Amino acid sequence: MSASSETTVTSNSSSEVTIGMNHDEEERRYGCLGGNRYIVLVIALLFLSFMLSSIICYNASYVSMVNLHSSPYWEEFISSNKSIDEVNWNDPNLPLSERRFAFDTAQKSLGFAAGFLGAIAAVVPMSRLTARFGVHKVMTISGVFGTVLVIITPIVVSWSFPVFVILRVLQGITLANLFTTAGVVVNEWAAVNEKGLFISVLSAHVEVGAVFTMPVSGALATSAGWPWVFYLHGAILGALTTLWAVYYRDRAVKHPFVQRKEWRKISFGKKLNQTGKGSNETPIRKIVSSIVIWGVWIAVIGNFLVSQFSISYAPIYLRGVIGCSPTEAGLLTLIPMACLLVIKFSTGFFSDRIKSISDLTKMKMFNSCALLGSSIFFIILACSSPGGSKVLDVILLSIPMALLGFSSGGYSKCAVMVSGQYSPFVMSIVQIIACSSLMAGSFLVPALTPTDSFSEWQRVFMVYGAVLAITNTIFIVFARAEPAKWSQQKGDLTLAEAVMGSEQKPVEAVADPEMGVQRN
C-alpha cells in the first residue's frame, strides 16, 4: 500500500465507507495529541448543558421574580388594605429589573411545564431531521433559535403571560434533541472501552447546567436584577453554539484534527453499519417490544421526576422551608449538584475499568445506589422535621439528590450497551420520557405544596421515595448487559476486523478478500 493510498471497506450490503485517510493529509493534521475526541466530549457537554440552562434559568430566577417583598410597591402595599391581586407588581412604568409577578398556582405550573411540553411534541420531528441532516446542523440551528428566545424572555414575560407560555413551548423545541445528540456523540466518538465515561459525562449535562445556573442566577438576580439572568445565559449559549458549529463533525473520520491512529482507536470493535454509510433501518417494533429497554425507560421516570426537584424546586424548598435567602438558596443548591457530578464522573470512569465484577452486576449495583439509595434518604428526609440545624438540614437534603449520580453506570449504560448502533433512537424515547416526567413534576409539586410548608413537602418526598424504589426494582429485574439480538446483524464485521483482519493486522496489510476489504 502506497503512502498516499486510502483503504475502503465494502460491507455485504455493498455499502462503502472510507475508513483510511491519505498519509500526506495525515501528516498535515494537527492531532491534539490523539485526544480530539475528549475535546469534542467537553464541547458537547457544555453545549448541551447551556441548551438546558437556557430553559431552567427561568426556574432559577423565579424566586426573585415572585419576591414581592423586594418590589418598590411593597411598603405601600403593607400600609394599604389592598389584596396582593389588587397591586400591579408588573407596572410598565417600572424598570424590568424592578417588576415582580404574583403568579397563581396554575401560572406557576405552566411556567415550569411549558418548555417540557414543547420538548415532548418536538422529539419525533427533531429525530427525523437529525437522521436526515445530521446532529451538527440540527443542533446548530437549535442553538441559534434558543439564544434568541432566552434573550427576549424578560420582555415577553413582562408583556403577556400567555405569550410567555408560547415562548416557553418554543424553547422546549430546542430541548427535544439533547439525549439523541448525546447518543450520537457516544456512538460516533467514544471508543468501545470508553463508552461508560462518555455516557456519564454527556448525561451530566442536566447537572452541569444546574450547577452553573442555580447559584449564578440567584446572585445575579439579587445584585443586578432578574433580567440579567436571561441575558447572561443567552450570551453564553450563543458563544457555545458558535463553538459547536465550528468544531464538531458528525463523523469522526472527517474531522480535520482526527489522525488515523485516534480514528482506529475510536472505531475498533464497532460494526460497519454503526459508523459507515448505507442502509441502517431502525427496528422500531423490536426495540419497543424489548422488556430490557422498557426497564431502562421506566428507570428514567424515577430519575427525572426527582431531577425536577433538583433543577426547579430545591431553591424554593430552601427558601420557604429552611429559611434561606434567594442568594443562599442558589448557592446551597450547588452542593448536591457538585457532589452528584463527582459521583457521576467517577461512576463512568470506574464502570469501564472494574473487571472483577460483571457488567450486569455493576449496572444493577450502580442503579440501586442511585434510585434505591435516593429513595431511602427521601423517606428519611420526609420523617425529619427541619429547624434544628440549617447545616444538617442542607446535608440531609443534598444526599438523595447527589446519589442520583450513580445512575450513569446503571440504566444509562444499559441503554447504550443493549441498543448498540440504535442508541440514538432509544435515547430519543428517553428524551420524551424525561421531559414527560419533568412536566408531570411541574404540575404535581405545586399542587402538593401550595403554601410551601414542610407538611406539604413531606408528601412530595414520600412520592419520590415510592417512585424511585418501584422503578429501580423493575430495572434490576429486567436489566441485561449484552447487545440485544436486534442490534446484531448476521455476518457483520467490526471496523477493526475489516481494516486489520481478525488478528488485528496493521492497516497496511492485505486482509482476506472474504472480509470485504479492497485496496485502491
Short mmCIF file of C-alpha atoms in Angstrom, two decimals:
data_model
loop_
_atom_site.label_atom_id
_atom_site.label_comp_id
_atom_site.label_asym_id
_atom_site.label_seq_id
_atom_site.Cartn_x
_atom_site.Cartn_y
_atom_site.Cartn_z
CA MET A 1 0.00 0.00 0.00
CA SER A 2 1.40 3.33 -1.00
CA ALA A 3 1.83 6.25 1.32
CA SER A 4 -0.92 8.17 -0.38
CA SER A 5 -3.46 5.37 -0.64
CA GLU A 6 -6.80 5.08 1.09
CA THR A 7 -8.49 1.95 2.47
CA THR A 8 -12.11 1.26 1.62
CA VAL A 9 -14.36 -1.29 3.30
CA THR A 10 -17.26 -2.83 1.44
CA SER A 11 -19.96 -4.44 3.57
CA ASN A 12 -22.12 -7.37 2.50
CA SER A 13 -24.87 -4.95 1.54
CA SER A 14 -22.49 -3.31 -0.97
CA SER A 15 -22.38 -0.08 1.01
CA GLU A 16 -18.96 1.52 1.24
CA VAL A 17 -17.31 3.53 3.92
CA THR A 18 -13.94 5.20 3.71
CA ILE A 19 -12.02 4.23 6.80
CA GLY A 20 -8.50 5.21 5.97
CA MET A 21 -7.03 8.58 5.21
CA ASN A 22 -4.38 9.95 2.92
CA HIS A 23 -0.94 9.74 4.53
CA ASP A 24 0.05 13.18 3.29
CA GLU A 25 -3.18 14.58 4.70
CA GLU A 26 -2.45 12.72 7.94
CA GLU A 27 0.90 14.46 8.27
CA ARG A 28 -0.69 17.88 7.79
CA ARG A 29 -3.27 17.30 10.51
CA TYR A 30 -2.90 18.64 14.00
CA GLY A 31 -3.90 15.63 16.04
CA CYS A 32 -4.50 17.16 19.50
CA LEU A 33 -2.12 14.50 20.86
CA GLY A 34 -4.63 11.83 19.96
CA GLY A 35 -7.24 13.25 22.33
CA ASN A 36 -9.50 15.18 19.98
CA ARG A 37 -12.47 13.02 20.99
CA TYR A 38 -12.15 14.39 24.53
CA ILE A 39 -12.26 17.96 23.24
CA VAL A 40 -15.41 17.07 21.31
CA LEU A 41 -16.79 15.49 24.51
CA VAL A 42 -16.23 18.65 26.54
CA ILE A 43 -17.71 20.91 23.84
CA ALA A 44 -20.76 18.65 23.55
CA LEU A 45 -21.20 18.60 27.34
CA LEU A 46 -21.05 22.40 27.66
CA PHE A 47 -23.28 22.96 24.64
CA LEU A 48 -25.97 20.55 25.85
CA SER A 49 -25.69 21.94 29.38
CA PHE A 50 -26.40 25.51 28.32
CA MET A 51 -29.12 24.46 25.92
CA LEU A 52 -30.86 23.16 29.04
CA SER A 53 -29.72 26.12 31.16
CA SER A 54 -31.46 28.49 28.75
CA ILE A 55 -34.70 26.85 29.91
CA ILE A 56 -34.05 26.33 33.63
CA CYS A 57 -32.60 29.82 34.16
CA TYR A 58 -36.25 30.84 34.47
CA ASN A 59 -36.64 28.31 37.28
CA ALA A 60 -33.56 29.76 38.99
CA SER A 61 -34.70 33.37 38.66
CA TYR A 62 -38.29 32.55 39.62
CA VAL A 63 -37.61 33.12 43.33
CA SER A 64 -36.52 36.71 42.63
CA MET A 65 -39.26 37.35 40.09
CA VAL A 66 -42.02 36.50 42.60
CA ASN A 67 -40.30 38.06 45.62
CA LEU A 68 -42.87 40.79 46.26
CA HIS A 69 -41.00 41.97 49.36
CA SER A 70 -38.32 43.44 47.08
CA SER A 71 -40.82 45.37 44.96
CA PRO A 72 -40.85 49.21 45.20
CA TYR A 73 -44.58 48.87 45.90
CA TRP A 74 -44.23 46.56 48.92
CA GLU A 75 -44.25 49.22 51.63
CA GLU A 76 -47.23 50.91 50.03
CA PHE A 77 -49.00 47.57 49.89
CA ILE A 78 -48.33 46.90 53.60
CA SER A 79 -49.80 50.25 54.62
CA SER A 80 -52.91 49.76 52.46
CA ASN A 81 -55.85 47.42 52.76
CA LYS A 82 -55.40 46.01 49.27
CA SER A 83 -55.01 42.34 48.44
CA ILE A 84 -51.99 41.10 46.51
CA ASP A 85 -54.01 40.81 43.32
CA GLU A 86 -55.05 44.48 43.50
CA VAL A 87 -51.46 45.75 43.16
CA ASN A 88 -49.86 45.98 39.73
CA TRP A 89 -46.49 44.47 40.63
CA ASN A 90 -45.66 44.32 36.92
CA ASP A 91 -46.22 48.04 36.36
CA PRO A 92 -44.97 49.07 32.87
CA ASN A 93 -43.63 52.29 34.43
CA LEU A 94 -41.10 50.29 36.44
CA PRO A 95 -37.76 49.16 35.01
CA LEU A 96 -37.73 45.48 34.05
CA SER A 97 -35.45 44.59 36.94
CA GLU A 98 -37.93 46.02 39.49
CA ARG A 99 -41.04 44.33 38.14
CA ARG A 100 -42.46 41.41 40.11
CA PHE A 101 -45.11 38.79 39.36
CA ALA A 102 -47.87 37.42 41.59
CA PHE A 103 -48.35 34.12 39.77
CA ASP A 104 -51.14 31.82 40.88
CA THR A 105 -50.67 28.03 41.12
CA ALA A 106 -51.73 27.41 37.51
CA GLN A 107 -49.36 30.07 36.15
CA LYS A 108 -46.55 28.71 38.31
CA SER A 109 -47.05 25.23 36.89
CA LEU A 110 -47.40 26.42 33.28
CA GLY A 111 -44.23 28.47 33.51
CA PHE A 112 -42.25 25.42 34.58
CA ALA A 113 -44.01 22.85 32.39
CA ALA A 114 -44.43 24.63 29.03
CA GLY A 115 -40.81 24.10 27.99
CA PHE A 116 -41.02 20.36 28.62
CA LEU A 117 -44.33 20.20 26.72
CA GLY A 118 -42.62 21.73 23.69
CA ALA A 119 -39.77 19.24 24.00
CA ILE A 120 -42.14 16.25 24.08
CA ALA A 121 -44.01 17.45 21.00
CA ALA A 122 -40.80 18.04 19.03
CA VAL A 123 -38.83 14.86 19.81
CA VAL A 124 -40.06 12.82 16.83
CA PRO A 125 -39.69 15.55 14.16
CA MET A 126 -36.32 16.58 15.57
CA SER A 127 -35.13 12.96 15.48
CA ARG A 128 -36.15 12.69 11.84
CA LEU A 129 -34.38 15.92 11.00
CA THR A 130 -31.28 14.64 12.77
CA ALA A 131 -31.38 11.37 10.82
CA ARG A 132 -31.63 13.30 7.56
CA PHE A 133 -29.33 16.28 8.08
CA GLY A 134 -27.08 15.20 10.94
CA VAL A 135 -26.85 16.35 14.53
CA HIS A 136 -24.29 19.05 13.67
CA LYS A 137 -26.64 21.12 11.50
CA VAL A 138 -29.79 20.49 13.52
CA MET A 139 -28.24 21.42 16.86
CA THR A 140 -26.52 24.49 15.42
CA ILE A 141 -29.90 25.84 14.28
CA SER A 142 -31.43 24.88 17.65
CA GLY A 143 -28.66 26.78 19.44
CA VAL A 144 -29.27 29.94 17.43
CA PHE A 145 -33.02 29.67 17.99
CA GLY A 146 -32.55 29.06 21.72
CA THR A 147 -30.18 32.02 22.07
CA VAL A 148 -32.71 34.46 20.62
CA LEU A 149 -35.58 33.11 22.72
CA VAL A 150 -33.77 33.29 26.07
CA ILE A 151 -32.61 36.87 25.42
CA ILE A 152 -36.14 38.13 24.71
CA THR A 153 -37.70 36.27 27.67
CA PRO A 154 -37.69 39.25 30.14
CA ILE A 155 -39.58 41.44 27.68
CA VAL A 156 -42.10 38.74 26.81
CA VAL A 157 -42.91 37.66 30.38
CA SER A 158 -43.44 41.31 31.36
CA TRP A 159 -45.66 41.94 28.36
CA SER A 160 -48.02 38.94 28.32
CA PHE A 161 -48.11 35.71 30.29
CA PRO A 162 -49.94 33.73 27.54
CA VAL A 163 -47.29 34.81 25.03
CA PHE A 164 -44.63 33.85 27.57
CA VAL A 165 -46.11 30.33 27.73
CA ILE A 166 -45.91 30.13 23.93
CA LEU A 167 -42.29 31.25 24.11
CA ARG A 168 -41.55 28.53 26.66
CA VAL A 169 -43.11 25.92 24.38
CA LEU A 170 -40.91 27.13 21.52
CA GLN A 171 -37.90 26.98 23.81
CA GLY A 172 -38.80 23.39 24.54
CA ILE A 173 -38.21 22.52 20.89
CA THR A 174 -34.51 23.24 21.46
CA LEU A 175 -34.52 20.63 24.27
CA ALA A 176 -36.05 17.90 22.13
CA ASN A 177 -32.76 16.60 20.76
CA LEU A 178 -30.42 16.69 23.77
CA PHE A 179 -30.45 12.99 24.62
CA THR A 180 -30.44 11.98 20.96
CA THR A 181 -27.39 14.19 20.47
CA ALA A 182 -25.71 12.55 23.45
CA GLY A 183 -26.43 9.12 21.96
CA VAL A 184 -24.98 10.14 18.60
CA VAL A 185 -21.82 11.56 20.16
CA VAL A 186 -21.28 8.41 22.24
CA ASN A 187 -21.94 6.17 19.25
CA GLU A 188 -19.63 8.05 16.89
CA TRP A 189 -16.86 9.47 19.09
CA ALA A 190 -16.41 7.08 22.04
CA ALA A 191 -14.02 4.15 21.83
CA VAL A 192 -15.64 0.87 22.87
CA ASN A 193 -13.79 0.82 26.21
CA GLU A 194 -14.67 4.49 26.88
CA LYS A 195 -18.43 4.37 26.48
CA GLY A 196 -19.04 4.44 30.23
CA LEU A 197 -17.01 7.63 30.52
CA PHE A 198 -18.74 9.31 27.57
CA ILE A 199 -22.18 8.29 28.83
CA SER A 200 -21.53 9.62 32.32
CA VAL A 201 -20.11 12.91 31.05
CA LEU A 202 -22.81 13.62 28.48
CA SER A 203 -25.65 12.53 30.76
CA ALA A 204 -24.30 15.07 33.26
CA HIS A 205 -25.47 17.97 31.09
CA VAL A 206 -28.57 18.25 33.30
CA GLU A 207 -26.49 18.73 36.44
CA VAL A 208 -23.72 20.83 34.85
CA GLY A 209 -26.32 23.31 33.67
CA ALA A 210 -27.89 23.41 37.13
CA VAL A 211 -24.52 23.77 38.89
CA PHE A 212 -23.87 26.96 36.97
CA THR A 213 -27.38 28.30 36.65
CA MET A 214 -28.69 27.96 40.19
CA PRO A 215 -26.02 29.84 42.18
CA VAL A 216 -25.07 32.31 39.45
CA SER A 217 -28.68 33.16 38.69
CA GLY A 218 -29.52 33.67 42.35
CA ALA A 219 -26.58 36.00 42.89
CA LEU A 220 -27.09 37.88 39.61
CA ALA A 221 -30.83 38.32 40.13
CA THR A 222 -30.17 39.80 43.58
CA SER A 223 -27.33 42.11 42.55
CA ALA A 224 -28.15 43.20 39.00
CA GLY A 225 -31.79 42.22 38.54
CA TRP A 226 -33.53 39.09 37.28
CA PRO A 227 -33.49 40.09 33.55
CA TRP A 228 -29.70 39.81 33.52
CA VAL A 229 -30.00 36.09 34.26
CA PHE A 230 -31.54 35.62 30.81
CA TYR A 231 -29.12 37.98 29.07
CA LEU A 232 -26.11 36.13 30.52
CA HIS A 233 -27.41 32.72 29.53
CA GLY A 234 -28.18 33.98 26.03
CA ALA A 235 -24.63 35.28 25.61
CA ILE A 236 -23.06 32.02 26.81
CA LEU A 237 -25.35 29.85 24.69
CA GLY A 238 -24.57 31.97 21.63
CA ALA A 239 -20.82 31.52 22.17
CA LEU A 240 -21.13 27.75 22.67
CA THR A 241 -23.36 27.42 19.61
CA THR A 242 -20.64 29.08 17.56
CA LEU A 243 -18.01 26.73 19.01
CA TRP A 244 -20.20 23.70 18.28
CA ALA A 245 -20.83 24.86 14.71
CA VAL A 246 -17.14 25.42 14.01
CA TYR A 247 -15.58 22.43 15.77
CA TYR A 248 -17.99 19.48 15.84
CA ARG A 249 -18.31 16.96 12.99
CA ASP A 250 -20.90 14.24 12.56
CA ARG A 251 -18.23 11.76 11.52
CA ALA A 252 -15.01 11.40 13.50
CA VAL A 253 -13.12 10.29 10.40
CA LYS A 254 -13.98 13.58 8.68
CA HIS A 255 -12.75 15.81 11.49
CA PRO A 256 -9.66 17.80 10.42
CA PHE A 257 -7.93 17.13 13.76
CA VAL A 258 -8.53 13.38 14.00
CA GLN A 259 -5.47 11.47 12.87
CA ARG A 260 -5.55 7.87 11.69
CA LYS A 261 -4.23 6.49 14.99
CA GLU A 262 -7.02 8.11 17.00
CA TRP A 263 -9.67 7.12 14.46
CA ARG A 264 -8.56 3.49 14.66
CA LYS A 265 -8.90 3.67 18.44
CA ILE A 266 -12.40 5.19 18.17
CA SER A 267 -13.61 2.68 15.56
CA PHE A 268 -12.09 -0.50 16.99
CA GLY A 269 -14.80 -3.09 17.70
CA LYS A 270 -17.65 -1.13 16.10
CA LYS A 271 -19.91 -2.57 13.44
CA LEU A 272 -19.57 -1.37 9.87
CA ASN A 273 -23.21 -0.26 9.77
CA GLN A 274 -22.71 1.60 13.04
CA THR A 275 -20.26 4.15 11.67
CA GLY A 276 -20.38 3.65 7.94
CA LYS A 277 -22.80 4.69 5.24
CA GLY A 278 -25.56 2.55 3.85
CA SER A 279 -28.89 1.22 4.92
CA ASN A 280 -29.38 1.05 8.65
CA GLU A 281 -33.13 0.94 9.20
CA THR A 282 -34.08 1.15 12.86
CA PRO A 283 -36.01 -1.94 14.04
CA ILE A 284 -38.56 0.14 15.94
CA ARG A 285 -41.01 -2.70 16.57
CA LYS A 286 -38.31 -4.91 18.11
CA ILE A 287 -36.97 -2.07 20.24
CA VAL A 288 -40.33 -1.07 21.69
CA SER A 289 -41.15 -4.71 22.45
CA SER A 290 -37.88 -5.23 24.33
CA ILE A 291 -38.51 -5.71 28.06
CA VAL A 292 -34.93 -4.66 28.79
CA ILE A 293 -35.39 -1.32 27.06
CA TRP A 294 -38.69 -0.84 28.88
CA GLY A 295 -36.81 -1.40 32.14
CA VAL A 296 -34.46 1.40 31.13
CA TRP A 297 -37.30 3.74 30.20
CA ILE A 298 -39.12 3.07 33.48
CA ALA A 299 -35.93 3.87 35.42
CA VAL A 300 -35.80 7.19 33.56
CA ILE A 301 -39.21 8.09 35.03
CA GLY A 302 -37.94 7.83 38.59
CA ASN A 303 -34.67 9.60 37.90
CA PHE A 304 -36.12 12.63 36.16
CA LEU A 305 -39.15 13.03 38.36
CA VAL A 306 -36.66 13.67 41.16
CA SER A 307 -34.32 15.68 38.90
CA GLN A 308 -37.18 18.17 38.62
CA PHE A 309 -36.76 18.82 42.33
CA SER A 310 -33.03 19.45 41.89
CA ILE A 311 -33.31 21.87 39.00
CA SER A 312 -36.56 23.64 39.92
CA TYR A 313 -37.77 23.22 43.47
CA ALA A 314 -34.71 22.85 45.69
CA PRO A 315 -34.20 26.66 45.87
CA ILE A 316 -37.90 27.10 46.65
CA TYR A 317 -37.70 24.48 49.43
CA LEU A 318 -34.53 26.01 50.84
CA ARG A 319 -36.12 29.44 50.94
CA GLY A 320 -39.65 28.52 52.00
CA VAL A 321 -38.97 25.72 54.49
CA ILE A 322 -35.39 26.07 55.69
CA GLY A 323 -35.47 29.89 55.60
CA CYS A 324 -32.57 30.72 53.26
CA SER A 325 -32.35 33.95 51.27
CA PRO A 326 -32.62 33.73 47.45
CA THR A 327 -28.84 34.07 47.12
CA GLU A 328 -28.21 31.43 49.79
CA ALA A 329 -30.73 29.09 48.19
CA GLY A 330 -28.98 29.35 44.84
CA LEU A 331 -25.54 28.78 46.34
CA LEU A 332 -26.62 25.90 48.56
CA THR A 333 -28.16 24.13 45.56
CA LEU A 334 -24.62 23.95 44.22
CA ILE A 335 -23.61 21.48 46.96
CA PRO A 336 -25.72 18.45 45.94
CA MET A 337 -25.20 19.18 42.24
CA ALA A 338 -21.42 19.31 42.64
CA CYS A 339 -21.45 16.07 44.65
CA LEU A 340 -23.67 14.46 42.02
CA LEU A 341 -21.24 15.41 39.25
CA VAL A 342 -18.28 13.96 41.14
CA ILE A 343 -20.20 10.72 41.68
CA LYS A 344 -21.39 10.61 38.07
CA PHE A 345 -17.95 11.12 36.52
CA SER A 346 -16.34 8.67 38.97
CA THR A 347 -19.02 6.08 38.21
CA GLY A 348 -18.43 6.40 34.47
CA PHE A 349 -14.67 6.05 34.93
CA PHE A 350 -14.79 3.02 37.22
CA SER A 351 -17.61 1.24 35.37
CA ASP A 352 -15.24 0.93 32.39
CA ARG A 353 -12.26 -0.23 34.45
CA ILE A 354 -13.59 -2.55 37.17
CA LYS A 355 -13.08 -6.00 35.67
CA SER A 356 -13.58 -8.19 38.75
CA ILE A 357 -17.36 -7.68 38.60
CA SER A 358 -19.57 -8.49 35.62
CA ASP A 359 -21.09 -5.62 33.65
CA LEU A 360 -24.60 -6.69 34.64
CA THR A 361 -23.75 -6.74 38.34
CA LYS A 362 -22.11 -3.31 38.07
CA MET A 363 -25.16 -1.84 36.35
CA LYS A 364 -27.56 -3.23 38.95
CA MET A 365 -25.31 -2.09 41.79
CA PHE A 366 -24.86 1.46 40.47
CA ASN A 367 -28.54 1.83 39.60
CA SER A 368 -29.59 0.68 43.07
CA CYS A 369 -27.16 3.12 44.69
CA ALA A 370 -28.80 5.86 42.63
CA LEU A 371 -32.52 5.15 42.75
CA LEU A 372 -32.95 2.94 45.81
CA GLY A 373 -30.39 4.91 47.83
CA SER A 374 -32.09 8.17 46.92
CA SER A 375 -35.47 6.64 47.77
CA ILE A 376 -34.34 5.70 51.28
CA PHE A 377 -32.95 9.15 52.02
CA PHE A 378 -36.04 10.94 50.69
CA ILE A 379 -38.14 8.90 53.10
CA ILE A 380 -35.73 9.80 55.93
CA LEU A 381 -35.98 13.45 54.84
CA ALA A 382 -39.78 13.25 54.99
CA CYS A 383 -39.57 11.96 58.57
CA SER A 384 -37.08 14.62 59.75
CA SER A 385 -38.61 17.98 60.54
CA PRO A 386 -36.17 20.85 59.76
CA GLY A 387 -35.30 23.63 62.17
CA GLY A 388 -32.69 22.15 64.48
CA SER A 389 -29.61 22.98 62.41
CA LYS A 390 -29.58 24.60 58.98
CA VAL A 391 -26.31 22.81 58.12
CA LEU A 392 -27.79 19.40 58.92
CA ASP A 393 -30.97 20.24 57.04
CA VAL A 394 -28.97 21.11 53.91
CA ILE A 395 -26.82 17.97 54.21
CA LEU A 396 -29.86 15.74 54.57
CA LEU A 397 -31.48 17.39 51.56
CA SER A 398 -28.29 17.05 49.49
CA ILE A 399 -27.71 13.30 49.98
CA PRO A 400 -30.66 11.92 47.95
CA MET A 401 -30.03 14.39 45.13
CA ALA A 402 -26.31 13.57 44.98
CA LEU A 403 -26.87 9.79 44.95
CA LEU A 404 -28.62 10.05 41.57
CA GLY A 405 -25.13 10.46 40.08
CA PHE A 406 -24.65 6.67 40.26
CA SER A 407 -27.28 6.28 37.52
CA SER A 408 -24.65 6.89 34.82
CA GLY A 409 -23.34 3.38 35.48
CA GLY A 410 -26.86 1.94 35.65
CA TYR A 411 -29.75 2.43 33.26
CA SER A 412 -27.84 4.95 31.08
CA LYS A 413 -25.07 2.46 30.31
CA CYS A 414 -27.56 -0.38 29.90
CA ALA A 415 -29.41 1.58 27.20
CA VAL A 416 -26.26 2.05 25.11
CA MET A 417 -24.87 -1.47 25.65
CA VAL A 418 -28.13 -3.18 24.72
CA SER A 419 -29.17 -0.96 21.79
CA GLY A 420 -25.73 -0.51 20.19
CA GLN A 421 -25.94 1.47 16.95
CA TYR A 422 -29.63 2.16 17.62
CA SER A 423 -28.93 4.03 20.84
CA PRO A 424 -29.87 7.42 19.28
CA PHE A 425 -33.43 6.15 18.78
CA VAL A 426 -33.57 4.68 22.29
CA MET A 427 -32.23 7.96 23.68
CA SER A 428 -34.87 9.93 21.77
CA ILE A 429 -37.51 7.97 23.69
CA VAL A 430 -35.54 8.67 26.88
CA GLN A 431 -35.89 12.36 25.96
CA ILE A 432 -39.68 12.02 25.69
CA ILE A 433 -39.95 10.17 29.00
CA ALA A 434 -37.57 12.54 30.79
CA CYS A 435 -39.48 15.60 29.60
CA SER A 436 -42.80 13.93 30.46
CA SER A 437 -41.52 13.24 33.98
CA LEU A 438 -40.27 16.81 34.33
CA MET A 439 -43.58 18.17 33.08
CA ALA A 440 -45.54 15.90 35.44
CA GLY A 441 -43.42 17.18 38.32
CA SER A 442 -44.16 20.75 37.24
CA PHE A 443 -47.85 20.16 38.00
CA LEU A 444 -47.56 17.60 40.79
CA VAL A 445 -45.27 19.52 43.13
CA PRO A 446 -47.06 22.92 43.02
CA ALA A 447 -50.37 21.11 43.55
CA LEU A 448 -48.99 19.35 46.64
CA THR A 449 -47.19 22.43 48.03
CA PRO A 450 -49.50 25.47 47.69
CA THR A 451 -48.06 27.16 50.82
CA ASP A 452 -44.56 25.58 50.81
CA SER A 453 -44.97 24.18 54.33
CA PHE A 454 -42.91 21.21 55.47
CA SER A 455 -46.01 19.04 55.96
CA GLU A 456 -46.81 19.56 52.27
CA TRP A 457 -43.24 18.76 51.20
CA GLN A 458 -43.41 15.56 53.26
CA ARG A 459 -45.99 14.24 50.81
CA VAL A 460 -43.73 15.12 47.88
CA PHE A 461 -40.75 13.32 49.41
CA MET A 462 -42.82 10.22 50.12
CA VAL A 463 -43.99 10.17 46.49
CA TYR A 464 -40.37 10.49 45.35
CA GLY A 465 -39.31 7.63 47.62
CA ALA A 466 -42.04 5.30 46.38
CA VAL A 467 -41.49 6.05 42.67
CA LEU A 468 -37.71 5.62 42.94
CA ALA A 469 -38.00 2.28 44.74
CA ILE A 470 -40.52 0.87 42.25
CA THR A 471 -38.66 2.00 39.12
CA ASN A 472 -35.34 0.66 40.43
CA THR A 473 -36.87 -2.72 41.21
CA ILE A 474 -38.27 -3.05 37.69
CA PHE A 475 -34.91 -2.12 36.15
CA ILE A 476 -32.78 -4.59 38.10
CA VAL A 477 -35.22 -7.42 37.33
CA PHE A 478 -35.01 -6.96 33.55
CA ALA A 479 -31.56 -5.38 33.03
CA ARG A 480 -29.09 -7.05 30.66
CA ALA A 481 -25.51 -6.17 29.71
CA GLU A 482 -25.14 -7.76 26.27
CA PRO A 483 -26.32 -6.34 22.91
CA ALA A 484 -29.86 -7.30 22.01
CA LYS A 485 -30.39 -9.64 19.05
CA TRP A 486 -31.96 -6.85 17.03
CA SER A 487 -28.79 -4.74 17.41
CA GLN A 488 -26.67 -7.50 15.85
CA GLN A 489 -26.76 -8.38 12.19
CA LYS A 490 -25.60 -11.72 10.87
CA GLY A 491 -22.24 -11.53 9.17
CA ASP A 492 -21.46 -8.03 10.44
CA LEU A 493 -17.79 -7.22 10.67
CA THR A 494 -16.31 -4.76 13.06
CA LEU A 495 -14.38 -1.89 11.53
CA ALA A 496 -11.23 -3.21 13.18
CA GLU A 497 -11.79 -6.67 11.68
CA ALA A 498 -12.38 -5.21 8.26
CA VAL A 499 -9.33 -3.00 8.36
CA MET A 500 -6.90 -5.21 10.25
CA GLY A 501 -8.33 -8.70 9.96
CA SER A 502 -9.39 -10.87 12.86
CA GLU A 503 -5.84 -10.88 14.20
CA GLN A 504 -5.64 -7.08 14.30
CA LYS A 505 -3.17 -6.73 11.45
CA PRO A 506 -1.82 -3.31 10.57
CA VAL A 507 -3.93 -1.16 8.27
CA GLU A 508 -1.32 -1.52 5.53
CA ALA A 509 -1.69 -5.33 5.50
CA VAL A 510 -3.90 -7.00 2.91
CA ALA A 511 -6.86 -8.69 4.58
CA ASP A 512 -8.69 -11.78 3.42
CA PRO A 513 -10.79 -10.85 0.35
CA GLU A 514 -13.77 -12.52 2.02
CA MET A 515 -13.56 -9.86 4.69
CA GLY A 516 -14.70 -7.31 2.14
CA VAL A 517 -11.53 -5.19 2.20
CA GLN A 518 -10.38 -3.73 -1.06
CA ARG A 519 -7.15 -1.97 -1.78
CA ASN A 520 -7.07 1.03 -4.08
#
